[in-house]
């Protein structure tokens, strides 16, 4: 029996897909990358933006023909959209056989057996019950892995559906995290990413004094771990102690992704982000002082309800002041059930698009300039995969998370090489191997 898994959205979902595969392989299923050859199709969904939901609906609609001509084919929907829409998905798309949530991935084999017996569609989406055994996943990479350190989120940013979908924040015991990472390293992994919606608040619910800086410190001491990354941070919890730990530990990547979302205090307040532009600038100044070569990336939302031209210009102003290496930019889209979706939004779409273009143009120029600063310098690079830029090229990543393309043989996958930067574009670098 073959299973085809398609993952939408963030790294947490990618990890969940690796867990789905673990539980199905245990039952004898094998993964296939060819959808037409599968007996089970699993869509592990994302609901962060309206656009993601629309894409999913199109996708499910497209599966109708395949379902009709493949007797016994099961279509299962998991992830955040399943967690949020539940039975409604089956109501809207009767071709769906199973809807399962983010907390009960371990239950999936049982649901499949039940579906085959009962013949009617099943929806099982509990609010809790996550299986905290971190070893239960099938790694898709031989040299890197992601490990969740927190599940859920307590922040309730007014535009975000995640806390409603993934539930309250729960930190995983440090001993479990360390044990699991040691096993991965013994198995050949050199790079670990610690995952969570807000990793910086790690430990607040644990019965111990450990915080995220303490966890970073403990994990970075594991012998054989060459590169340690983490994702995602929240500016309100990004402490000087974390900055100090990154500074002092050689194997922690000099990259911080710190979503600012807006440069206007008025908008930050309505977003319920719990920091001001002044607080954010203070954190950035400290990062730059303590770790001068740290790359800083961010997320920005434009067109939030009530955002005036002046508010938007404050965002442009802070981008120019900070000079982020990269920014992931989005036009606001309301999510049903969030506080922001109930706010009056009188800004016309064409104005939002104008804001968005100006933002993109400003940031792209800065990214191109910051990338040029790497030229003629040498960096350690983890070789990730074949490059899409040229047949003989490989793609790798600097410790500061910048992508670099360079000539080299496939046998270097998963190895660390020294690369000299010889050119730069907006979103990546060009290099040549020197060692
Ligand atoms: S920190 Fe805010 S944006 Fe991030 S997952 Fe939590 S509520 Fe959503």
Coordinates of C-alpha atoms and ligand atoms in Angstrom, one line a residue:
X1 CA 0.0 0.0 0.0
X2 CA 1.4 3.4 -1.0
X3 CA 0.8 6.8 0.6
X4 CA 1.3 10.2 -1.0
X5 CA 1.7 13.1 1.4
X6 CA 1.5 16.7 0.4
X7 CA 2.6 19.3 2.9
X8 CA 1.4 23.0 2.9
X9 CA 2.7 25.8 5.1
X10 CA 5.4 26.0 7.8
X11 CA 8.2 23.8 9.2
X12 CA 5.9 22.6 12.0
X13 CA 3.7 21.0 9.3
X14 CA 6.7 19.5 7.6
X15 CA 7.6 17.8 10.9
X16 CA 4.0 16.7 11.3
X17 CA 4.2 15.0 7.8
X18 CA 7.3 13.2 8.9
X19 CA 5.3 11.9 11.9
X20 CA 2.4 10.9 9.7
X21 CA 4.8 8.8 7.6
X22 CA 6.2 7.2 10.8
X23 CA 2.8 6.0 11.9
X24 CA 1.8 4.7 8.4
X25 CA 5.2 3.0 7.7
X26 CA 4.7 1.1 11.0
X27 CA 1.5 -0.3 9.5
X28 CA 3.3 -1.3 6.3
X29 CA 2.6 1.7 4.0
X30 CA 5.4 3.0 1.8
X31 CA 5.7 6.6 0.6
X32 CA 5.3 7.4 -3.1
X33 CA 5.9 10.7 -4.8
X34 CA 3.5 9.8 -7.6
X35 CA 0.0 10.7 -6.6
X36 CA -1.6 8.4 -9.3
X37 CA 0.2 5.4 -7.7
X38 CA -1.1 6.0 -4.2
X39 CA -3.7 4.1 -2.2
X40 CA -3.9 7.0 0.3
X41 CA -3.6 10.7 -0.3
X42 CA -2.8 12.9 2.7
X43 CA -3.0 16.6 2.5
X44 CA -1.4 18.2 5.5
X45 CA -2.9 21.6 5.4
X46 CA -2.2 25.2 6.4
X47 CA -4.8 27.8 7.3
X48 CA -2.7 30.8 8.1
X49 CA -4.0 32.9 5.2
X50 CA -7.3 32.9 3.2
X51 CA -5.2 32.2 0.2
X52 CA -3.9 28.9 1.6
X53 CA -7.5 27.7 2.2
X54 CA -8.5 28.7 -1.4
X55 CA -5.6 26.8 -2.8
X56 CA -6.5 23.7 -0.8
X57 CA -10.1 23.8 -2.0
X58 CA -8.9 23.9 -5.6
X59 CA -6.6 21.0 -4.8
X60 CA -9.3 18.8 -3.3
X61 CA -11.6 19.6 -6.2
X62 CA -8.9 18.4 -8.6
X63 CA -8.7 15.1 -6.8
X64 CA -12.3 14.2 -7.7
X65 CA -11.4 12.6 -11.1
X66 CA -8.6 10.5 -9.6
X67 CA -10.9 9.3 -6.8
X68 CA -13.5 8.3 -9.4
X69 CA -11.2 6.2 -11.5
X70 CA -9.2 4.6 -8.5
X71 CA -11.4 2.3 -6.5
X72 CA -10.4 2.2 -2.8
X73 CA -8.4 5.4 -2.9
X74 CA -8.6 7.2 0.4
X75 CA -8.4 11.0 0.7
X76 CA -7.4 12.2 4.1
X77 CA -7.1 15.9 5.2
X78 CA -5.0 16.7 8.3
X79 CA -3.2 19.9 9.6
X80 CA -4.5 23.3 10.6
X81 CA -7.4 23.6 8.1
X82 CA -8.7 20.2 9.3
X83 CA -8.3 21.3 12.9
X84 CA -10.2 24.5 12.2
X85 CA -13.0 23.4 9.7
X86 CA -13.6 19.8 10.9
X87 CA -16.8 18.2 9.5
X88 CA -17.4 21.2 7.3
X89 CA -14.6 19.8 5.0
X90 CA -16.5 16.6 4.5
X91 CA -19.8 18.5 4.0
X92 CA -18.2 20.7 1.3
X93 CA -16.2 17.8 -0.3
X94 CA -17.9 14.4 0.1
X95 CA -14.9 12.8 -1.7
X96 CA -12.9 13.3 1.6
X97 CA -12.7 10.0 3.6
X98 CA -10.9 11.1 6.8
X99 CA -10.4 14.4 8.5
X100 CA -7.9 14.3 11.3
X101 CA -6.3 16.9 13.5
X102 CA -2.8 18.1 14.6
X103 CA -3.1 16.4 18.0
X104 CA -4.1 12.9 16.9
X105 CA -1.6 12.0 14.1
X106 CA -0.9 8.8 16.0
X107 CA -4.6 7.8 15.6
X108 CA -4.4 7.9 11.8
X109 CA -3.8 4.2 11.2
X110 CA -6.8 3.4 13.4
X111 CA -9.0 5.9 11.5
X112 CA -8.0 4.3 8.2
X113 CA -9.0 0.8 9.5
X114 CA -12.3 2.2 10.7
X115 CA -13.0 3.9 7.4
X116 CA -12.3 0.7 5.5
X117 CA -14.8 -1.2 7.8
X118 CA -17.5 1.4 8.2
X119 CA -17.3 2.8 4.6
X120 CA -18.5 6.3 5.7
X121 CA -16.4 9.4 6.1
X122 CA -14.8 10.0 9.5
X123 CA -13.9 13.3 11.3
X124 CA -11.7 13.0 14.4
X125 CA -10.3 16.3 15.5
X126 CA -9.5 16.3 19.3
X127 CA -8.3 19.5 21.0
X128 CA -5.4 17.7 22.8
X129 CA -3.6 14.4 23.0
X130 CA -0.4 15.3 21.2
X131 CA 2.1 12.4 21.3
X132 CA 5.3 13.9 22.9
X133 CA 7.6 11.1 21.9
X134 CA 9.9 13.1 19.7
X135 CA 11.5 10.0 18.1
X136 CA 8.4 9.0 16.2
X137 CA 9.1 10.5 12.8
X138 CA 10.7 9.5 9.5
X139 CA 13.4 11.9 8.6
X140 CA 13.2 13.2 5.0
X141 CA 16.8 14.4 5.1
X142 CA 19.9 12.4 6.0
X143 CA 21.8 15.3 7.6
X144 CA 19.2 17.7 9.1
X145 CA 16.1 17.4 11.3
X146 CA 13.6 19.6 13.0
X147 CA 12.4 19.0 16.5
X148 CA 9.4 20.8 18.2
X149 CA 10.2 22.4 21.5
X150 CA 6.8 24.0 22.1
X151 CA 3.4 23.1 20.7
X152 CA 0.6 25.7 20.4
X153 CA 0.7 29.4 21.2
X154 CA -0.6 31.7 24.0
X155 CA -0.2 35.0 22.3
X156 CA -3.4 35.6 20.4
X157 CA -2.1 38.2 17.9
X158 CA -5.4 39.7 16.7
X159 CA -5.0 38.5 13.1
X160 CA -3.8 35.0 13.8
X161 CA -5.8 31.7 13.8
X162 CA -3.0 29.6 15.2
X163 CA -3.8 29.7 18.9
X164 CA -7.4 28.7 18.2
X165 CA -6.2 25.8 16.0
X166 CA -3.1 24.5 17.7
X167 CA -4.2 25.2 21.3
X168 CA -2.4 26.5 24.3
X169 CA 1.4 26.5 24.4
X170 CA 3.0 23.4 25.9
X171 CA 6.8 23.1 26.3
X172 CA 8.4 19.7 25.8
X173 CA 10.7 18.5 28.6
X174 CA 14.4 19.5 28.0
X175 CA 15.5 15.9 28.7
X176 CA 13.3 14.5 26.0
X177 CA 14.6 17.1 23.5
X178 CA 18.2 16.4 24.3
X179 CA 17.8 12.7 24.2
X180 CA 16.1 12.8 20.8
X181 CA 18.8 15.2 19.3
X182 CA 21.6 12.9 20.6
X183 CA 20.0 10.0 18.8
X184 CA 19.7 12.0 15.6
X185 CA 23.4 13.0 15.7
X186 CA 24.4 9.4 16.3
X187 CA 22.4 8.7 13.1
X188 CA 24.4 11.2 11.1
X189 CA 22.4 14.5 11.5
X190 CA 24.6 17.6 11.7
X191 CA 22.0 20.3 11.7
X192 CA 19.0 20.7 14.0
X193 CA 16.2 23.3 14.0
X194 CA 14.2 23.8 17.2
X195 CA 10.6 24.6 16.3
X196 CA 7.7 26.4 17.9
X197 CA 5.2 29.2 17.2
X198 CA 7.1 31.3 19.8
X199 CA 10.3 29.4 20.9
X200 CA 11.4 32.3 23.1
X201 CA 8.7 31.6 25.7
X202 CA 9.9 28.0 26.0
X203 CA 9.8 26.7 29.6
X204 CA 7.2 29.1 31.1
X205 CA 4.8 26.2 31.7
X206 CA 7.4 23.8 32.9
X207 CA 8.1 22.9 36.5
X208 CA 11.7 24.0 36.3
X209 CA 13.8 27.1 35.9
X210 CA 14.8 26.4 32.3
X211 CA 14.1 29.1 29.6
X212 CA 14.9 29.2 25.9
X213 CA 18.4 30.5 26.5
X214 CA 19.0 27.6 28.8
X215 CA 17.7 25.1 26.3
X216 CA 19.8 26.6 23.5
X217 CA 22.8 26.4 25.8
X218 CA 22.1 22.7 26.7
X219 CA 21.4 21.6 23.1
X220 CA 24.4 23.4 21.6
X221 CA 26.7 21.5 24.0
X222 CA 25.7 18.2 22.4
X223 CA 28.8 16.7 20.9
X224 CA 28.7 16.4 17.1
X225 CA 26.0 19.1 16.6
X226 CA 27.5 21.3 13.9
X227 CA 24.6 23.7 13.3
X228 CA 21.7 24.7 15.6
X229 CA 18.8 26.9 14.3
X230 CA 15.5 27.9 15.8
X231 CA 12.2 29.2 14.5
X232 CA 10.1 31.3 15.2
X233 CA 10.9 34.1 17.7
X234 CA 8.6 36.7 19.2
X235 CA 10.1 40.2 19.8
X236 CA 8.4 40.5 23.2
X237 CA 10.2 37.4 24.6
X238 CA 13.5 37.8 22.8
X239 CA 15.8 38.4 25.8
X240 CA 19.4 39.7 26.1
X241 CA 20.1 36.3 27.6
X242 CA 19.2 34.6 24.3
X243 CA 21.4 37.1 22.4
X244 CA 24.3 36.3 24.8
X245 CA 23.9 32.5 24.3
X246 CA 23.9 32.9 20.5
X247 CA 27.0 35.1 20.7
X248 CA 28.9 32.6 22.9
X249 CA 28.0 29.3 21.1
X250 CA 29.9 28.7 17.9
X251 CA 27.4 26.1 16.5
X252 CA 24.3 28.3 16.9
X253 CA 23.6 30.0 13.5
X254 CA 24.1 33.8 13.4
X255 CA 20.6 34.3 12.1
X256 CA 17.5 35.7 13.9
X257 CA 14.1 35.7 12.3
X258 CA 12.2 38.3 14.3
X259 CA 8.8 39.1 12.9
X260 CA 8.1 42.9 13.3
X261 CA 4.7 42.9 11.4
X262 CA 4.4 46.7 11.5
X263 CA 6.5 49.8 12.2
X264 CA 3.5 51.7 13.6
X265 CA 2.8 51.6 17.4
X266 CA -0.9 52.2 16.7
X267 CA -1.1 49.1 14.4
X268 CA 1.1 47.0 16.7
X269 CA -1.3 47.7 19.5
X270 CA -4.3 46.6 17.5
X271 CA -2.4 43.5 16.4
X272 CA -1.9 42.7 20.1
X273 CA 1.8 42.2 19.5
X274 CA 2.7 43.5 23.0
X275 CA 5.9 45.5 22.0
X276 CA 6.4 48.9 20.5
X277 CA 8.7 50.0 17.6
X278 CA 11.0 51.4 20.2
X279 CA 11.2 48.1 22.1
X280 CA 11.9 46.3 18.7
X281 CA 14.6 48.8 17.8
X282 CA 16.2 48.3 21.2
X283 CA 16.4 44.5 20.7
X284 CA 17.9 45.0 17.2
X285 CA 20.5 47.4 18.5
X286 CA 21.5 44.9 21.1
X287 CA 21.7 42.1 18.5
X288 CA 23.9 44.3 16.3
X289 CA 26.1 45.3 19.2
X290 CA 26.7 41.8 20.5
X291 CA 26.6 39.8 17.2
X292 CA 27.7 42.2 14.5
X293 CA 27.6 39.6 11.7
X294 CA 24.1 38.3 12.6
X295 CA 21.6 38.3 9.7
X296 CA 18.2 39.5 10.7
X297 CA 15.0 38.6 8.8
X298 CA 11.4 39.5 9.5
X299 CA 7.7 39.2 8.5
X300 CA 5.6 42.2 7.7
X301 CA 1.9 42.5 7.1
X302 CA 0.6 45.5 5.1
X303 CA -3.0 46.6 4.7
X304 CA -4.0 45.7 8.3
X305 CA -7.4 47.2 9.2
X306 CA -7.0 50.9 10.1
X307 CA -3.5 51.2 8.6
X308 CA -3.2 54.7 7.3
X309 CA -0.6 56.1 4.9
X310 CA 1.3 57.5 7.9
X311 CA 1.3 54.1 9.7
X312 CA 2.6 52.4 6.5
X313 CA 5.3 55.1 6.2
X314 CA 6.4 54.2 9.7
X315 CA 6.9 50.6 8.5
X316 CA 9.0 51.8 5.5
X317 CA 11.0 54.0 7.9
X318 CA 11.8 51.2 10.3
X319 CA 12.8 48.9 7.4
X320 CA 15.2 51.5 6.2
X321 CA 16.6 52.0 9.7
X322 CA 17.1 48.3 10.4
X323 CA 18.1 47.1 7.0
X324 CA 16.8 43.5 7.3
X325 CA 18.6 40.9 5.2
X326 CA 15.3 39.6 4.0
X327 CA 11.6 40.2 4.8
X328 CA 8.6 37.9 4.1
X329 CA 5.8 40.3 3.2
X330 CA 2.1 39.7 3.1
X331 CA -1.1 41.7 2.4
X332 CA -3.4 41.2 5.4
X333 CA -6.2 38.6 4.9
X334 CA -8.9 38.2 7.5
X335 CA -9.2 34.8 9.2
X336 CA -12.7 34.0 10.5
X337 CA -12.8 33.7 14.3
X338 CA -10.0 36.1 14.9
X339 CA -10.4 39.6 16.6
X340 CA -9.0 41.4 13.6
X341 CA -11.6 39.8 11.3
X342 CA -14.2 41.9 13.1
X343 CA -12.4 45.2 12.7
X344 CA -13.7 47.7 10.2
X345 CA -11.4 47.7 7.2
X346 CA -12.0 50.7 4.9
X347 CA -8.6 50.7 3.0
X348 CA -9.3 49.8 -0.6
X349 CA -7.5 46.8 -2.0
X350 CA -5.7 48.9 -4.7
X351 CA -4.1 51.1 -1.9
X352 CA -3.0 47.9 -0.1
X353 CA -1.4 46.7 -3.3
X354 CA 0.3 50.0 -3.7
X355 CA 1.7 49.8 -0.1
X356 CA 2.8 46.2 -0.8
X357 CA 4.7 47.2 -4.0
X358 CA 6.5 50.0 -2.2
X359 CA 7.4 47.7 0.6
X360 CA 8.7 45.1 -1.8
X361 CA 10.7 47.5 -3.8
X362 CA 12.3 49.1 -0.6
X363 CA 13.2 45.7 0.9
X364 CA 14.5 44.1 -2.3
X365 CA 16.9 47.0 -2.7
X366 CA 18.1 46.6 0.8
X367 CA 18.4 42.8 0.4
X368 CA 20.5 43.2 -2.8
X369 CA 22.8 45.7 -1.0
X370 CA 23.2 43.5 2.1
X371 CA 24.0 40.5 0.0
X372 CA 26.7 42.4 -1.9
X373 CA 28.5 42.8 1.5
X374 CA 29.3 39.1 1.5
X375 CA 31.3 39.2 -1.8
X376 CA 35.0 38.1 -1.5
X377 CA 34.3 36.7 2.0
X378 CA 34.6 33.0 2.9
X379 CA 31.9 31.0 4.8
X380 CA 31.2 27.5 6.0
X381 CA 28.3 26.2 4.0
X382 CA 26.1 23.2 4.6
X383 CA 25.4 21.6 1.2
X384 CA 21.7 21.0 1.0
X385 CA 20.7 19.8 -2.5
X386 CA 21.0 20.4 -6.2
X387 CA 20.6 24.0 -7.3
X388 CA 17.7 25.0 -9.5
X389 CA 19.9 27.7 -11.1
X390 CA 22.2 25.5 -13.2
X391 CA 22.6 21.8 -13.8
X392 CA 26.1 21.5 -12.3
X393 CA 25.3 23.7 -9.3
X394 CA 24.7 22.8 -5.7
X395 CA 22.7 24.8 -3.2
X396 CA 23.9 25.4 0.4
X397 CA 23.3 27.7 3.3
X398 CA 25.6 29.9 5.3
X399 CA 25.3 29.8 9.1
X400 CA 23.4 33.1 8.8
X401 CA 20.8 31.2 6.7
X402 CA 21.7 33.0 3.3
X403 CA 21.4 30.7 0.3
X404 CA 24.4 30.2 -1.9
X405 CA 24.7 28.4 -5.3
X406 CA 28.1 27.0 -6.5
X407 CA 29.6 24.4 -8.7
X408 CA 30.3 21.0 -7.1
X409 CA 29.6 17.2 -7.2
X410 CA 26.5 15.6 -5.7
X411 CA 28.5 13.6 -3.3
X412 CA 28.9 16.8 -1.2
X413 CA 25.2 16.7 -0.1
X414 CA 25.0 17.0 3.7
X415 CA 28.7 18.0 4.0
X416 CA 30.2 21.3 5.2
X417 CA 32.4 23.0 2.7
X418 CA 34.1 26.4 2.7
X419 CA 32.8 28.7 -0.1
X420 CA 34.1 32.0 -1.3
X421 CA 31.3 34.4 -2.4
X422 CA 31.9 35.7 -5.9
X423 CA 28.6 37.3 -6.7
X424 CA 25.2 38.2 -5.3
X425 CA 21.5 38.6 -6.3
X426 CA 18.5 39.8 -4.3
X427 CA 17.7 36.4 -2.7
X428 CA 20.9 34.3 -3.0
X429 CA 24.7 34.4 -3.4
X430 CA 27.0 32.8 -6.0
X431 CA 30.2 31.1 -4.7
X432 CA 33.1 28.8 -5.4
X433 CA 34.3 26.0 -3.2
X434 CA 37.7 26.7 -1.7
X435 CA 37.9 23.7 0.7
Ligands
LIG1 S1 2.9 34.5 18.1 FE1 1.1 35.5 17.2 S2 1.4 35.3 15.0 FE2 2.7 33.8 16.0 S3 1.5 31.9 16.1 FE3 1.2 33.0 18.1 S4 -0.6 34.2 17.7 FE4 0.1 33.6 15.7

